[in-house]
Amino acid sequence: MQYVQEKAGIQIILALKGFSMFSVFPLVAKYLKGTTSSSLHEAMLGYEEFGGEVHAYSPAYRDDEFPQYLSICDHISFNSLNQFEKFYPLVCKSGRKIHCGLRINPEYSTVETDLYNPCVPGSRLGTRAATLPPTLPDGISFLHSHNLCESDSFALEQTLENIERLFGHYLPHISLLNLGGGHLMTREGYDVEHLIATLIKFKSRYPNLQITLEPGSAVAWQTGVLVATVLDIVDAQGIMVAILDTSISAHMPDVIEMPYKPVIRGANSTPQEGDIIYRMGGQTCLAGDFVGDYGFQKPLNIGDKVIFEDMMHYTMVKTTTFNGINLPHIGIWGQEGFYRHVKSFGYHDFKNRLS
Ligand SMILES: Cc1ncc(COP(=O)(O)O)c(C=O)c1O
């Protein structure tokens, strides 16, 4: 990432939604210029623990939270002109130099899973070119696009073509283009030189533009595992299920949501001839809390460790409060109509579940 920043003359910030393990922020902050957040709590975490630039984007900001963004953020991206117009007067009043941007929908994505495709028809994320006026309102100094997921540099090249085709007339009048996340430049085989060449070529046409990328996954790709222990092995009508002291549903929800089959160290994800086959079951009571089947070379035993590979990005943050979105209040409604507030959650609940 450092090499890309230097060679292409761009800047990279960390998307906290993908990786928020703040005990290692001092290391990451040696290279990346700041953070981007999807909620007030993430913005607070980036400000408190990472330093550098603090960017924020949310599909919609809450009236009660927005003033707090103003004291810690230097870049705020709005999802619609409506939101920009509503909050821009507060930005002006804040007395701080805050760059305001608009998230656009480039109407192009290579992402095949709809759950992860911000350009899926009917998407609520980003403003489409057709709905914008010929010039951007005063106060918008950058555009923000996020349309990729675990993608290569060729998808970015095509994204840039679409941005130029749909939004090209705005580009000479802004100072920053944020190209979002989804650039998996740390994956083996990613064509880093093509990425650099693509960015340099684009920048040569718009020397006025600072380019920012905000990957999450790429920062923590292949950097950590989740280790589970086999608590029991049951024969479920001929299927051997290892019951683990973890849960697919509670600890690896992406596996079910996406869905995908995580790699287990030393096991074949597609069982081969002669393998001993086990399904991996979670410790919750949810019938669907399992992932499998895997082929092992020798029988599993109670007490064995099962190592799920590459669980640092998205897995850790999804077992906390995803995107830093606060948990709902808990209260009791009585039949007589009273409401007793029992508990509210806040920034410290979010932060204390991270590390
Ligand atoms: C606006 C925005 N920026 C950045 C990212 C980070 O993407 P990734 O972790 O795929 O690099 C996301 C992911 O959802 C996002 O929604």
Short mmCIF file of C-alpha atoms and ligand atoms in Angstrom, two decimals:
data_model
loop_
_atom_site.label_atom_id
_atom_site.label_comp_id
_atom_site.label_asym_id
_atom_site.label_seq_id
_atom_site.Cartn_x
_atom_site.Cartn_y
_atom_site.Cartn_z
CA MET A 1 0.00 0.00 0.00
CA GLN A 2 2.88 2.29 0.79
CA TYR A 3 4.38 1.46 -2.62
CA VAL A 4 1.08 2.23 -4.38
CA GLN A 5 0.75 5.54 -2.56
CA GLU A 6 4.27 6.58 -3.49
CA LYS A 7 4.26 5.40 -7.11
CA ALA A 8 0.76 6.55 -8.03
CA GLY A 9 0.80 9.74 -5.94
CA ILE A 10 -2.47 8.89 -4.22
CA GLN A 11 -3.47 8.39 -0.62
CA ILE A 12 -4.94 5.37 1.12
CA ILE A 13 -7.04 5.40 4.28
CA LEU A 14 -8.41 2.47 6.29
CA ALA A 15 -12.13 1.62 6.14
CA LEU A 16 -12.85 0.80 9.77
CA LYS A 17 -15.93 -1.20 8.85
CA GLY A 18 -13.60 -3.91 7.55
CA PHE A 19 -10.97 -3.86 10.27
CA SER A 20 -11.11 -2.01 13.60
CA MET A 21 -8.56 -3.81 15.76
CA PHE A 22 -7.21 -0.67 17.30
CA SER A 23 -4.38 -2.34 19.23
CA VAL A 24 -2.54 -2.56 15.90
CA PHE A 25 -3.46 0.90 14.64
CA PRO A 26 -0.01 2.29 15.52
CA LEU A 27 1.45 -0.11 12.92
CA VAL A 28 -1.16 0.60 10.24
CA ALA A 29 -0.94 4.34 10.87
CA LYS A 30 2.75 4.29 9.93
CA TYR A 31 1.59 3.79 6.34
CA LEU A 32 -2.00 4.90 5.89
CA LYS A 33 -3.13 8.51 6.12
CA GLY A 34 -6.23 8.13 8.23
CA THR A 35 -9.54 6.32 8.49
CA THR A 36 -13.01 6.32 7.05
CA SER A 37 -16.04 5.49 9.12
CA SER A 38 -19.64 4.47 8.59
CA SER A 39 -20.96 5.68 11.91
CA LEU A 40 -20.24 8.15 14.67
CA HIS A 41 -18.66 5.43 16.79
CA GLU A 42 -16.24 4.44 14.05
CA ALA A 43 -15.38 8.09 13.47
CA MET A 44 -14.67 8.50 17.20
CA LEU A 45 -12.50 5.39 17.18
CA GLY A 46 -10.52 6.62 14.15
CA TYR A 47 -10.05 10.03 15.74
CA GLU A 48 -9.07 8.66 19.14
CA GLU A 49 -6.91 5.70 18.19
CA PHE A 50 -5.63 6.21 14.62
CA GLY A 51 -5.16 9.91 14.03
CA GLY A 52 -4.56 11.44 10.61
CA GLU A 53 -7.53 12.27 8.42
CA VAL A 54 -10.98 11.33 9.70
CA HIS A 55 -13.48 10.72 6.91
CA ALA A 56 -17.13 9.86 7.42
CA TYR A 57 -19.87 8.53 5.21
CA SER A 58 -23.33 7.37 6.17
CA PRO A 59 -26.40 6.61 4.02
CA ALA A 60 -28.14 9.15 6.30
CA TYR A 61 -26.92 11.12 9.31
CA ARG A 62 -28.98 11.44 12.49
CA ASP A 63 -29.87 14.92 13.74
CA ASP A 64 -28.69 14.12 17.27
CA GLU A 65 -25.33 12.72 16.14
CA PHE A 66 -24.32 15.05 13.33
CA PRO A 67 -22.93 17.85 15.55
CA GLN A 68 -20.46 15.38 17.06
CA TYR A 69 -19.07 14.51 13.61
CA LEU A 70 -18.27 18.17 13.14
CA SER A 71 -15.75 18.25 15.95
CA ILE A 72 -13.71 15.24 14.76
CA CYS A 73 -14.06 14.84 10.97
CA ASP A 74 -12.26 16.65 8.21
CA HIS A 75 -14.13 14.96 5.33
CA ILE A 76 -17.86 14.24 5.36
CA SER A 77 -19.49 12.45 2.46
CA PHE A 78 -23.26 12.72 1.95
CA ASN A 79 -25.38 10.11 0.22
CA SER A 80 -27.79 12.59 -1.36
CA LEU A 81 -28.12 16.29 -2.12
CA ASN A 82 -30.99 16.29 0.34
CA GLN A 83 -28.67 15.28 3.16
CA PHE A 84 -26.01 17.75 2.01
CA GLU A 85 -28.49 20.63 1.94
CA LYS A 86 -29.83 19.71 5.36
CA PHE A 87 -26.47 19.54 7.13
CA TYR A 88 -24.25 21.94 5.15
CA PRO A 89 -25.36 25.00 7.17
CA LEU A 90 -24.14 23.23 10.34
CA VAL A 91 -20.82 22.46 8.66
CA CYS A 92 -20.40 26.18 7.82
CA LYS A 93 -21.28 27.18 11.36
CA SER A 94 -18.80 24.71 12.88
CA GLY A 95 -15.88 27.04 12.17
CA ARG A 96 -13.74 24.02 11.19
CA LYS A 97 -12.34 23.31 7.72
CA ILE A 98 -14.44 20.32 6.73
CA HIS A 99 -14.52 19.06 3.14
CA CYS A 100 -17.99 18.01 2.04
CA GLY A 101 -18.53 15.41 -0.64
CA LEU A 102 -21.29 13.58 -2.43
CA ARG A 103 -21.42 9.83 -2.87
CA ILE A 104 -22.16 8.97 -6.48
CA ASN A 105 -23.39 5.77 -8.04
CA PRO A 106 -21.11 4.95 -10.99
CA GLU A 107 -23.67 2.39 -12.20
CA TYR A 108 -21.02 -0.25 -12.71
CA SER A 109 -19.86 -3.11 -10.55
CA THR A 110 -18.29 -6.51 -11.06
CA VAL A 111 -19.67 -7.75 -7.73
CA GLU A 112 -21.84 -10.79 -8.37
CA THR A 113 -23.41 -11.10 -4.91
CA ASP A 114 -26.23 -8.54 -4.61
CA LEU A 115 -25.63 -8.23 -0.86
CA TYR A 116 -22.28 -6.60 -1.64
CA ASN A 117 -23.18 -4.74 -4.81
CA PRO A 118 -23.80 -1.01 -4.18
CA CYS A 119 -24.83 -0.57 -7.84
CA VAL A 120 -27.54 -3.22 -7.87
CA PRO A 121 -30.73 -1.80 -9.49
CA GLY A 122 -32.66 0.11 -6.84
CA SER A 123 -29.58 0.63 -4.67
CA ARG A 124 -29.97 3.33 -2.00
CA LEU A 125 -26.23 3.97 -1.98
CA GLY A 126 -24.97 6.99 -3.90
CA THR A 127 -26.61 9.53 -6.20
CA ARG A 128 -27.13 8.70 -9.87
CA ALA A 129 -25.87 11.16 -12.48
CA ALA A 130 -29.32 11.50 -14.05
CA THR A 131 -30.69 13.07 -10.87
CA LEU A 132 -27.97 15.74 -10.50
CA PRO A 133 -28.08 19.37 -11.70
CA PRO A 134 -25.59 20.50 -14.39
CA THR A 135 -23.28 21.99 -11.76
CA LEU A 136 -22.66 20.83 -8.21
CA PRO A 137 -23.94 23.06 -5.40
CA ASP A 138 -21.37 25.33 -3.75
CA GLY A 139 -19.74 23.56 -0.84
CA ILE A 140 -19.26 20.17 -2.49
CA SER A 141 -15.53 19.75 -2.98
CA PHE A 142 -15.28 16.02 -3.60
CA LEU A 143 -17.06 13.04 -5.09
CA HIS A 144 -17.08 9.62 -3.47
CA SER A 145 -17.69 6.34 -5.25
CA HIS A 146 -17.73 2.85 -3.78
CA ASN A 147 -18.76 0.02 -6.08
CA LEU A 148 -16.19 -2.78 -5.75
CA CYS A 149 -15.63 -5.76 -3.43
CA GLU A 150 -12.50 -7.92 -3.45
CA SER A 151 -11.98 -6.62 -6.99
CA ASP A 152 -9.00 -6.25 -9.32
CA SER A 153 -7.49 -3.17 -10.93
CA PHE A 154 -9.32 -3.79 -14.20
CA ALA A 155 -12.63 -3.30 -12.40
CA LEU A 156 -11.27 0.00 -11.10
CA GLU A 157 -10.21 0.98 -14.64
CA GLN A 158 -13.75 0.35 -15.87
CA THR A 159 -15.16 2.24 -12.88
CA LEU A 160 -13.07 5.27 -13.80
CA GLU A 161 -14.38 5.10 -17.37
CA ASN A 162 -17.93 5.11 -16.05
CA ILE A 163 -17.25 7.97 -13.65
CA GLU A 164 -15.79 10.02 -16.48
CA ARG A 165 -18.70 9.23 -18.79
CA LEU A 166 -21.39 10.01 -16.22
CA PHE A 167 -19.76 12.60 -13.95
CA GLY A 168 -16.82 13.87 -16.06
CA HIS A 169 -18.18 17.43 -16.31
CA TYR A 170 -17.91 17.82 -12.51
CA LEU A 171 -14.34 16.53 -12.21
CA PRO A 172 -12.48 19.75 -13.19
CA HIS A 173 -14.42 21.60 -10.47
CA ILE A 174 -13.66 19.44 -7.44
CA SER A 175 -10.41 18.79 -5.59
CA LEU A 176 -10.74 15.17 -4.49
CA LEU A 177 -12.09 11.92 -5.86
CA ASN A 178 -12.53 9.13 -3.31
CA LEU A 179 -12.70 5.76 -5.07
CA GLY A 180 -13.97 3.81 -2.07
CA GLY A 181 -12.89 0.32 -1.09
CA GLY A 182 -12.89 -3.10 -2.67
CA HIS A 183 -9.36 -2.76 -4.13
CA LEU A 184 -7.78 -6.03 -3.05
CA MET A 185 -4.23 -4.93 -3.84
CA THR A 186 -2.70 -7.20 -1.18
CA ARG A 187 -4.14 -10.40 -2.72
CA GLU A 188 -1.60 -12.63 -4.43
CA GLY A 189 -1.85 -12.08 -8.16
CA TYR A 190 -3.37 -8.57 -7.95
CA ASP A 191 -1.77 -6.52 -10.73
CA VAL A 192 -0.36 -3.69 -8.63
CA GLU A 193 1.54 -2.18 -11.57
CA HIS A 194 -1.67 -1.99 -13.59
CA LEU A 195 -3.37 -0.26 -10.65
CA ILE A 196 -0.58 2.30 -10.47
CA ALA A 197 -0.58 2.88 -14.25
CA THR A 198 -4.38 3.28 -14.26
CA LEU A 199 -4.28 5.85 -11.48
CA ILE A 200 -1.40 7.79 -13.04
CA LYS A 201 -3.16 7.90 -16.41
CA PHE A 202 -6.37 9.15 -14.81
CA LYS A 203 -4.57 11.75 -12.71
CA SER A 204 -2.78 13.10 -15.78
CA ARG A 205 -6.18 14.09 -17.17
CA TYR A 206 -7.26 15.70 -13.88
CA PRO A 207 -4.17 17.18 -12.22
CA ASN A 208 -6.52 19.12 -9.89
CA LEU A 209 -7.65 15.89 -8.24
CA GLN A 210 -6.29 14.24 -5.13
CA ILE A 211 -7.20 10.54 -5.36
CA THR A 212 -8.07 8.61 -2.21
CA LEU A 213 -8.72 4.87 -1.86
CA GLU A 214 -10.34 3.49 1.31
CA PRO A 215 -9.95 -0.29 1.41
CA GLY A 216 -10.85 -2.38 4.44
CA SER A 217 -10.30 -6.01 3.46
CA ALA A 218 -6.99 -5.34 1.72
CA VAL A 219 -5.49 -3.98 4.94
CA ALA A 220 -6.13 -7.18 6.91
CA TRP A 221 -6.18 -9.75 4.08
CA GLN A 222 -4.64 -13.08 5.17
CA THR A 223 -3.39 -11.67 8.46
CA GLY A 224 -5.15 -13.73 11.12
CA VAL A 225 -7.08 -16.86 11.98
CA LEU A 226 -9.92 -17.94 14.23
CA VAL A 227 -8.98 -20.97 16.31
CA ALA A 228 -11.74 -23.27 17.57
CA THR A 229 -11.73 -26.47 19.62
CA VAL A 230 -13.74 -29.60 18.90
CA LEU A 231 -16.11 -30.11 21.88
CA ASP A 232 -17.92 -33.17 20.57
CA ILE A 233 -18.40 -35.24 17.45
CA VAL A 234 -21.90 -36.47 16.64
CA ASP A 235 -23.16 -38.86 13.99
CA ALA A 236 -26.11 -37.08 12.35
CA GLN A 237 -27.65 -39.79 10.20
CA GLY A 238 -24.32 -40.72 8.75
CA ILE A 239 -22.88 -37.21 8.65
CA MET A 240 -20.08 -36.73 11.15
CA VAL A 241 -20.46 -33.28 12.70
CA ALA A 242 -17.73 -31.70 14.81
CA ILE A 243 -19.31 -29.37 17.36
CA LEU A 244 -16.96 -26.46 17.93
CA ASP A 245 -16.64 -23.92 20.74
CA THR A 246 -17.42 -21.20 18.22
CA SER A 247 -20.43 -20.33 16.11
CA ILE A 248 -20.74 -19.67 12.42
CA SER A 249 -23.80 -17.56 13.12
CA ALA A 250 -22.42 -15.55 16.07
CA HIS A 251 -18.73 -15.33 15.19
CA MET A 252 -18.54 -15.68 11.39
CA PRO A 253 -21.87 -14.29 10.17
CA ASP A 254 -20.37 -13.42 6.77
CA VAL A 255 -20.09 -17.14 6.06
CA ILE A 256 -23.89 -17.40 6.21
CA GLU A 257 -24.70 -13.96 4.76
CA MET A 258 -22.46 -14.06 1.71
CA PRO A 259 -22.39 -17.17 1.77
CA TYR A 260 -18.86 -18.55 1.51
CA LYS A 261 -16.95 -21.52 2.78
CA PRO A 262 -13.95 -20.54 4.89
CA VAL A 263 -10.67 -22.38 4.44
CA ILE A 264 -9.70 -24.69 7.31
CA ARG A 265 -6.00 -25.29 7.73
CA GLY A 266 -5.01 -28.81 6.72
CA ALA A 267 -8.47 -29.75 5.39
CA ASN A 268 -9.82 -29.96 1.86
CA SER A 269 -12.75 -27.56 1.35
CA THR A 270 -13.88 -29.92 -1.40
CA PRO A 271 -13.42 -33.40 0.06
CA GLN A 272 -11.21 -35.70 -2.00
CA GLU A 273 -11.30 -39.46 -2.51
CA GLY A 274 -10.17 -41.16 0.71
CA ASP A 275 -10.74 -38.12 2.96
CA ILE A 276 -12.55 -38.43 6.26
CA ILE A 277 -15.44 -36.00 6.00
CA TYR A 278 -16.65 -33.77 8.83
CA ARG A 279 -19.17 -30.96 8.91
CA MET A 280 -18.28 -28.04 11.21
CA GLY A 281 -21.09 -27.22 13.63
CA GLY A 282 -21.46 -24.18 15.88
CA GLN A 283 -22.28 -24.09 19.58
CA THR A 284 -25.59 -22.20 19.23
CA CYS A 285 -29.03 -23.85 19.01
CA LEU A 286 -29.65 -22.47 15.51
CA ALA A 287 -30.23 -25.40 13.18
CA GLY A 288 -28.35 -23.63 10.42
CA ASP A 289 -25.30 -22.83 12.52
CA PHE A 290 -22.89 -25.03 10.60
CA VAL A 291 -20.56 -24.94 7.65
CA GLY A 292 -19.20 -27.93 5.83
CA ASP A 293 -18.31 -30.51 4.61
CA TYR A 294 -14.52 -30.70 4.86
CA GLY A 295 -12.15 -33.55 4.04
CA PHE A 296 -9.52 -34.44 6.63
CA GLN A 297 -6.64 -36.85 6.24
CA LYS A 298 -6.99 -38.30 9.76
CA PRO A 299 -9.90 -38.59 12.18
CA LEU A 300 -10.75 -35.54 14.30
CA ASN A 301 -10.77 -35.99 18.05
CA ILE A 302 -12.46 -34.12 20.86
CA GLY A 303 -10.03 -31.40 21.96
CA ASP A 304 -8.48 -30.94 18.49
CA LYS A 305 -8.02 -27.42 17.21
CA VAL A 306 -9.72 -26.32 14.00
CA ILE A 307 -8.13 -23.26 12.43
CA PHE A 308 -10.29 -21.06 10.20
CA GLU A 309 -8.03 -19.05 7.89
CA ASP A 310 -8.24 -15.35 7.04
CA MET A 311 -10.73 -14.20 9.64
CA MET A 312 -9.37 -10.72 10.40
CA HIS A 313 -11.34 -8.57 7.99
CA TYR A 314 -15.10 -8.24 8.42
CA THR A 315 -15.39 -11.27 10.77
CA MET A 316 -14.10 -9.50 13.87
CA VAL A 317 -16.12 -6.36 13.24
CA LYS A 318 -19.31 -8.28 12.50
CA THR A 319 -19.24 -9.93 15.91
CA THR A 320 -19.27 -6.46 17.45
CA THR A 321 -21.58 -3.72 16.24
CA PHE A 322 -21.20 -3.85 12.48
CA ASN A 323 -20.30 -0.50 10.91
CA GLY A 324 -20.27 0.85 14.47
CA ILE A 325 -24.05 1.22 14.36
CA ASN A 326 -25.28 1.62 17.91
CA LEU A 327 -27.41 -1.12 19.47
CA PRO A 328 -31.10 -0.36 20.11
CA HIS A 329 -32.18 0.74 23.58
CA ILE A 330 -33.76 -1.95 25.77
CA GLY A 331 -36.89 -1.11 27.74
CA ILE A 332 -40.12 -2.54 29.11
CA TRP A 333 -43.60 -1.42 28.04
CA GLY A 334 -46.20 -2.07 30.73
CA GLN A 335 -49.83 -2.89 29.93
CA GLU A 336 -50.81 0.38 31.60
CA GLY A 337 -48.81 2.21 28.99
CA PHE A 338 -45.71 3.01 31.02
CA TYR A 339 -42.28 2.59 29.54
CA ARG A 340 -39.32 1.78 31.73
CA HIS A 341 -36.00 2.36 30.12
CA VAL A 342 -33.60 -0.42 31.09
CA LYS A 343 -30.42 0.18 29.14
CA SER A 344 -28.84 2.26 26.43
CA PHE A 345 -25.65 1.42 24.61
CA GLY A 346 -23.02 3.85 23.48
CA TYR A 347 -19.52 4.39 22.20
CA HIS A 348 -17.88 2.57 25.11
CA ASP A 349 -19.90 -0.59 24.52
CA PHE A 350 -18.74 -0.53 20.90
CA LYS A 351 -15.14 0.19 21.76
CA ASN A 352 -14.91 -2.30 24.61
CA ARG A 353 -15.87 -5.17 22.35
CA LEU A 354 -12.97 -4.42 20.06
CA SER A 355 -9.36 -4.57 21.17
C1 LIG B 1 -18.19 3.30 1.45
C2 LIG B 1 -17.25 2.16 1.66
N1 LIG B 1 -15.93 2.41 1.63
C3 LIG B 1 -15.03 1.41 1.82
C4 LIG B 1 -15.43 0.11 2.04
C5 LIG B 1 -14.40 -0.95 2.26
O1 LIG B 1 -14.44 -1.95 1.28
P1 LIG B 1 -13.46 -3.20 1.30
O2 LIG B 1 -13.34 -3.69 2.68
O3 LIG B 1 -14.09 -4.19 0.38
O4 LIG B 1 -12.14 -2.71 0.79
C6 LIG B 1 -16.80 -0.20 2.07
C7 LIG B 1 -17.28 -1.57 2.30
O5 LIG B 1 -18.43 -1.88 2.40
C8 LIG B 1 -17.74 0.87 1.88
O6 LIG B 1 -19.07 0.63 1.93
#
